[in-house]
Coordinates of C-alpha atoms and ligand atoms in Angstrom, one line a residue:
M1 CA 123.3 30.2 36.4
F2 CA 121.0 33.1 35.1
A3 CA 118.1 31.8 36.9
K4 CA 120.5 31.7 40.3
T5 CA 121.6 35.3 39.9
L6 CA 118.0 36.5 39.6
L7 CA 116.9 34.2 42.4
G8 CA 119.9 35.8 44.7
A9 CA 119.0 39.3 43.5
S10 CA 115.1 39.0 44.3
L11 CA 116.1 37.5 47.8
L12 CA 118.3 40.5 48.6
A13 CA 115.7 42.9 47.3
S14 CA 113.2 41.5 49.7
M15 CA 115.5 41.5 52.6
T16 CA 116.5 45.0 52.1
I17 CA 112.7 45.9 52.0
L18 CA 112.4 43.7 55.5
S19 CA 115.2 45.7 57.1
S20 CA 114.5 49.0 55.9
A21 CA 110.6 47.9 57.4
A22 CA 112.1 46.8 60.6
L23 CA 114.0 50.2 60.7
A24 CA 111.0 52.2 60.0
Q25 CA 109.9 53.5 63.7
T26 CA 106.2 54.4 64.8
I27 CA 106.3 57.5 67.2
G28 CA 103.3 58.9 69.0
F29 CA 103.5 62.6 69.5
S30 CA 101.3 64.4 72.0
Q31 CA 101.2 68.0 71.3
I32 CA 99.8 70.9 73.7
G33 CA 97.9 72.6 71.1
S34 CA 98.8 75.8 69.2
E35 CA 98.5 78.7 71.4
S36 CA 101.4 80.2 70.3
G37 CA 103.7 81.0 67.2
W38 CA 106.4 79.0 69.0
R39 CA 104.1 76.0 69.5
A40 CA 103.2 76.0 65.9
A41 CA 107.0 75.9 64.8
E42 CA 107.6 73.2 67.2
T43 CA 104.6 71.3 65.6
T44 CA 106.2 71.9 62.1
L45 CA 109.6 71.3 62.8
T46 CA 108.7 67.6 64.6
K47 CA 106.9 66.6 61.7
Q48 CA 109.7 67.8 59.3
E49 CA 112.2 65.9 61.3
A50 CA 110.3 62.7 61.5
E51 CA 110.0 62.6 57.7
K52 CA 113.6 63.6 57.0
R53 CA 114.3 60.2 59.1
G54 CA 111.6 58.3 57.8
I55 CA 109.7 57.7 61.1
D56 CA 105.9 57.3 61.1
L57 CA 104.5 59.9 63.3
K58 CA 101.4 59.9 64.8
F59 CA 100.3 63.2 66.1
S60 CA 97.8 64.4 68.5
D61 CA 96.8 67.7 69.3
A62 CA 95.5 67.9 72.8
Q63 CA 93.9 71.4 72.7
Q64 CA 95.5 72.6 76.2
K65 CA 93.7 69.4 77.9
Q66 CA 95.6 67.2 80.0
E67 CA 93.3 64.5 79.8
N68 CA 93.4 64.6 76.2
Q69 CA 97.1 63.8 76.5
I70 CA 96.5 61.1 78.7
K71 CA 94.1 59.9 76.4
A72 CA 96.5 60.1 73.4
L73 CA 99.4 58.3 75.5
R74 CA 97.0 55.4 76.4
S75 CA 96.2 55.2 72.6
F76 CA 99.8 55.2 71.6
I77 CA 100.6 52.4 74.1
A78 CA 97.7 50.1 73.0
Q79 CA 99.0 50.6 69.2
G80 CA 102.4 49.4 70.6
V81 CA 104.5 52.6 69.0
D82 CA 108.3 52.4 69.4
A83 CA 108.4 55.3 71.8
I84 CA 106.4 58.6 72.6
L85 CA 106.9 62.1 72.8
V86 CA 105.1 64.4 74.7
A87 CA 105.1 68.1 75.7
P88 CA 103.4 68.1 79.0
V89 CA 100.6 70.7 79.3
V90 CA 101.0 71.0 83.3
A91 CA 103.7 69.4 85.1
T92 CA 101.7 67.3 87.7
G93 CA 99.5 64.1 87.1
W94 CA 101.6 61.8 85.1
D95 CA 102.6 59.4 87.1
A96 CA 100.0 56.8 86.0
V97 CA 100.3 56.9 82.4
L98 CA 104.2 57.2 82.3
K99 CA 104.2 53.9 84.3
E100 CA 101.8 52.5 82.2
A101 CA 104.4 53.0 79.3
K102 CA 107.2 52.1 81.3
E103 CA 105.5 48.5 81.8
A104 CA 104.8 48.4 78.2
E105 CA 108.7 49.1 77.5
I106 CA 107.5 51.9 75.6
P107 CA 110.6 55.1 75.8
V108 CA 109.2 58.3 76.7
I109 CA 110.5 61.7 75.7
L110 CA 109.5 64.9 77.3
L111 CA 109.9 67.9 75.0
D112 CA 109.9 71.8 76.0
R113 CA 108.0 71.2 79.6
M114 CA 109.1 69.3 82.4
V115 CA 106.9 66.9 84.6
D116 CA 107.1 66.6 88.5
S117 CA 107.4 62.5 88.1
D118 CA 110.2 60.4 89.2
K119 CA 112.9 60.5 86.6
D120 CA 112.9 56.9 85.9
L121 CA 109.6 57.0 84.5
Y122 CA 110.8 59.0 80.9
L123 CA 114.1 58.2 79.0
T124 CA 115.2 61.8 78.7
A125 CA 114.0 65.4 78.3
V126 CA 114.6 68.0 75.7
G127 CA 114.4 71.4 76.7
S128 CA 115.7 75.0 78.0
D129 CA 116.7 75.5 81.6
L130 CA 113.6 77.9 82.1
V131 CA 114.7 79.2 85.4
H132 CA 117.6 80.8 83.7
E133 CA 115.6 82.1 80.9
G134 CA 113.5 84.4 83.5
S135 CA 116.6 85.2 85.2
V136 CA 118.2 86.2 82.0
A137 CA 115.1 88.6 81.3
G138 CA 115.4 90.2 84.8
K139 CA 119.3 90.4 84.7
W140 CA 118.4 92.6 81.3
L141 CA 115.9 94.7 83.1
V142 CA 118.2 95.5 86.0
D143 CA 121.1 96.6 83.6
T144 CA 118.7 98.6 81.3
V145 CA 117.1 100.8 84.3
A146 CA 120.4 101.0 85.8
G147 CA 119.1 101.7 89.4
K148 CA 116.2 103.6 88.4
D149 CA 112.7 102.8 90.1
C150 CA 110.9 100.3 87.9
N151 CA 107.1 98.8 88.3
V152 CA 107.0 95.7 86.5
V153 CA 103.8 93.8 85.3
E154 CA 104.1 89.9 84.4
L155 CA 102.2 88.0 82.1
Q156 CA 102.2 84.2 83.2
G157 CA 102.1 81.1 80.9
T158 CA 99.5 78.8 81.5
T159 CA 99.2 78.2 85.3
G160 CA 100.7 74.7 86.5
S161 CA 102.9 74.5 83.2
S162 CA 106.6 74.1 84.0
P163 CA 107.7 77.2 82.2
A164 CA 105.1 79.4 84.0
I165 CA 106.3 78.2 87.2
D166 CA 110.3 78.2 86.2
R167 CA 110.4 81.3 84.3
K168 CA 108.6 83.7 87.4
K169 CA 111.0 82.1 89.5
G170 CA 114.0 82.6 87.4
F171 CA 112.9 86.4 86.9
E172 CA 112.7 86.7 90.4
Q173 CA 116.1 85.7 91.1
G174 CA 117.2 87.9 88.3
I175 CA 116.0 91.2 90.0
A176 CA 116.3 89.8 93.4
D177 CA 119.0 92.4 94.2
A178 CA 117.6 95.3 92.4
A179 CA 115.4 97.2 95.4
N180 CA 114.5 99.7 92.5
I181 CA 112.5 97.0 90.5
K182 CA 109.2 95.5 91.9
I183 CA 106.8 93.1 90.3
I184 CA 103.1 95.2 90.9
R185 CA 101.0 93.0 89.1
S186 CA 101.1 89.2 87.7
Q187 CA 98.6 87.6 86.1
T188 CA 98.4 84.4 83.4
G189 CA 97.7 85.2 80.2
D190 CA 97.8 81.5 79.0
F191 CA 100.5 82.1 76.4
T192 CA 98.3 83.5 74.1
R193 CA 98.0 86.8 72.1
A194 CA 94.4 87.5 72.8
K195 CA 94.9 86.6 76.6
G196 CA 98.1 88.8 76.8
K197 CA 95.9 91.8 75.0
E198 CA 93.2 91.6 77.2
V199 CA 95.1 91.0 80.6
M200 CA 97.4 93.8 79.6
E201 CA 94.3 96.0 79.1
S202 CA 93.1 95.5 82.9
F203 CA 97.0 96.0 84.4
L204 CA 96.9 99.5 82.2
K205 CA 93.5 100.5 83.6
A206 CA 94.4 99.3 87.1
E207 CA 97.8 101.3 87.0
N208 CA 96.5 105.0 86.0
G209 CA 96.2 104.3 82.5
G210 CA 99.7 102.4 82.1
K211 CA 101.5 105.8 84.0
N212 CA 102.6 103.7 86.8
I213 CA 104.1 100.7 84.6
C214 CA 107.7 100.8 83.5
A215 CA 108.3 97.5 82.0
L216 CA 106.3 94.3 80.9
Y217 CA 107.9 90.7 81.7
A218 CA 106.1 88.2 79.4
H219 CA 106.6 84.7 79.6
N220 CA 106.4 84.2 76.2
D221 CA 106.7 86.5 73.0
D222 CA 102.9 85.9 71.9
M223 CA 101.5 87.4 75.1
A224 CA 103.9 90.4 74.6
V225 CA 102.9 91.1 70.9
G226 CA 99.3 91.2 72.2
A227 CA 100.2 93.4 75.2
I228 CA 102.2 95.8 72.8
Q229 CA 98.7 96.2 70.8
A230 CA 97.0 97.1 74.3
I231 CA 99.7 99.6 75.1
K232 CA 99.3 101.2 71.7
E233 CA 95.6 101.5 72.2
A234 CA 96.0 103.0 75.6
G235 CA 97.8 105.7 74.0
L236 CA 101.6 104.8 75.2
K237 CA 104.7 103.6 73.2
P238 CA 105.4 100.2 73.7
G239 CA 109.5 100.0 74.1
T240 CA 110.0 103.3 75.2
D241 CA 107.3 104.5 77.6
I242 CA 106.8 100.8 78.6
L243 CA 109.9 98.4 78.5
V244 CA 108.9 94.9 76.8
V245 CA 111.0 91.6 77.5
S246 CA 109.9 88.2 76.7
I247 CA 110.7 84.6 75.9
D248 CA 110.8 82.7 72.8
A249 CA 112.5 84.9 70.1
V250 CA 109.6 84.4 67.3
P251 CA 109.6 86.2 64.1
D252 CA 107.0 88.8 65.4
I253 CA 109.1 89.8 68.2
F254 CA 111.7 90.7 65.9
Q255 CA 109.8 92.9 63.8
A256 CA 108.2 94.6 67.3
M257 CA 111.7 95.1 68.2
A258 CA 112.7 96.4 64.5
A259 CA 110.1 98.9 65.1
G260 CA 111.3 99.9 68.6
E261 CA 107.9 98.4 70.2
A262 CA 109.6 95.4 72.0
N263 CA 113.4 95.6 73.7
A264 CA 114.5 91.8 74.2
T265 CA 113.6 88.6 73.8
V266 CA 115.2 84.9 75.2
E267 CA 115.4 82.6 72.5
L268 CA 113.7 79.0 72.8
T269 CA 114.7 76.6 69.9
P270 CA 111.4 75.1 68.5
N271 CA 113.8 72.3 67.1
M272 CA 113.6 70.1 70.0
A273 CA 112.7 67.0 67.9
G274 CA 116.0 66.8 66.3
P275 CA 118.1 66.2 69.5
A276 CA 115.2 63.8 70.6
F277 CA 115.2 61.3 67.7
D278 CA 118.8 61.4 68.0
A279 CA 118.9 60.0 71.5
L280 CA 116.0 57.8 70.8
K281 CA 118.0 56.2 67.6
A282 CA 121.2 55.8 70.1
Y283 CA 119.4 54.4 72.7
K284 CA 117.4 51.8 70.2
D285 CA 120.5 51.3 68.2
N286 CA 123.2 50.6 70.7
G287 CA 121.8 51.1 74.3
T288 CA 123.3 54.5 74.9
M289 CA 121.5 55.9 77.6
P290 CA 121.0 59.7 76.9
P291 CA 121.3 62.0 79.8
K292 CA 118.1 62.9 81.9
F293 CA 118.2 66.6 80.6
I294 CA 119.3 67.5 77.1
Q295 CA 119.7 71.3 77.3
T296 CA 119.0 73.5 74.4
E297 CA 120.4 77.0 74.4
S298 CA 119.1 80.5 75.7
K299 CA 120.3 83.4 73.7
L300 CA 119.2 86.9 75.0
Y301 CA 118.8 89.3 71.7
T302 CA 118.4 92.8 72.2
Q303 CA 117.3 95.9 69.7
K304 CA 121.1 96.2 69.2
D305 CA 121.4 92.2 67.7
D306 CA 119.9 93.7 64.1
P307 CA 116.2 92.6 64.5
A308 CA 115.2 92.9 61.1
K309 CA 118.0 90.5 60.1
E310 CA 116.8 88.0 62.8
Y311 CA 113.0 88.3 61.6
E312 CA 114.4 87.7 58.0
A313 CA 116.4 84.4 59.1
R314 CA 113.3 83.3 60.9
K315 CA 110.2 83.8 59.1
G316 CA 109.3 80.6 57.2
L317 CA 111.3 78.3 59.4
G318 CA 108.0 76.7 60.8
Y319 CA 106.5 79.6 62.5
Ligands
LIG1 O1 106.9 75.4 76.7 C1 107.3 76.2 76.2 C2 106.3 77.7 75.8 O2 105.2 77.3 75.3 C3 106.8 78.5 75.0 O3 107.6 79.4 75.4 C4 105.6 79.4 74.6 O4 105.4 80.1 73.5 C5 104.6 77.9 74.4 O5 103.3 78.0 74.2

């Protein structure tokens, strides 16, 4: 009787181990790199979300190169992972590798950036409405300058990336009815602080030491932070002499806002993995097809929104 109970208990224990092993998913994550504070936070939060859920996350850093991402995806496919997350550095050139994943029946989820490929080639995309983000920034400027003439310089994100394309388009839509606002210069700063500073220095030089510039629109906060440094070094006051509006809502921009050196930012949540893993679980467990686009919120913050408190709330949250 005792031997039977013992046998039953050990059988149950091994079944439990087997079923939890069956539940453990291996997911490949191809990340772009670490160009910005926002990107670093997305990486940290994705790893944390995976750990919380007992997912074995295979992480690959592409160092800004699409070819590295394609190699990583092919390696994930060869390893037979259960799913793939990819933050695509640029929008084009994904068809072949996405088809290979589909043929291998490995669902792919896009994180934060979009691709131009057929929607059937991926399960879902988690991200914000990138055009809307740009338009929120543009409308903020329209309201803030209230009819006064305003020359804008624009720091674009990585050329060919969906946020660079859509945030530009959105901002232009946001200012479309304001004849007083003109974009006088626009160049890529590659989403990095160093390049943002360097390009802003060239804008300032070309525009009478900055005296012709009324506002800076940067496609991310890191470029804005670099540009703020350039504006200060040129002897001008960022946030006053040159208005600064950007996107991401990273802690450093709230610090700049608290110091009066930046004016507004549009939030992009770095936790895209949470909704991605939820969608994947529902799909794997009971075949629930997620919508093709899972949209995250885009909230505008200005100097009126207690930036010091926002800084405190965010620092340490993966940034
Ligand atoms: O794709 C999202 C963008 O990529 C973020 O706004 C930027 O900071 C990052 O590098």
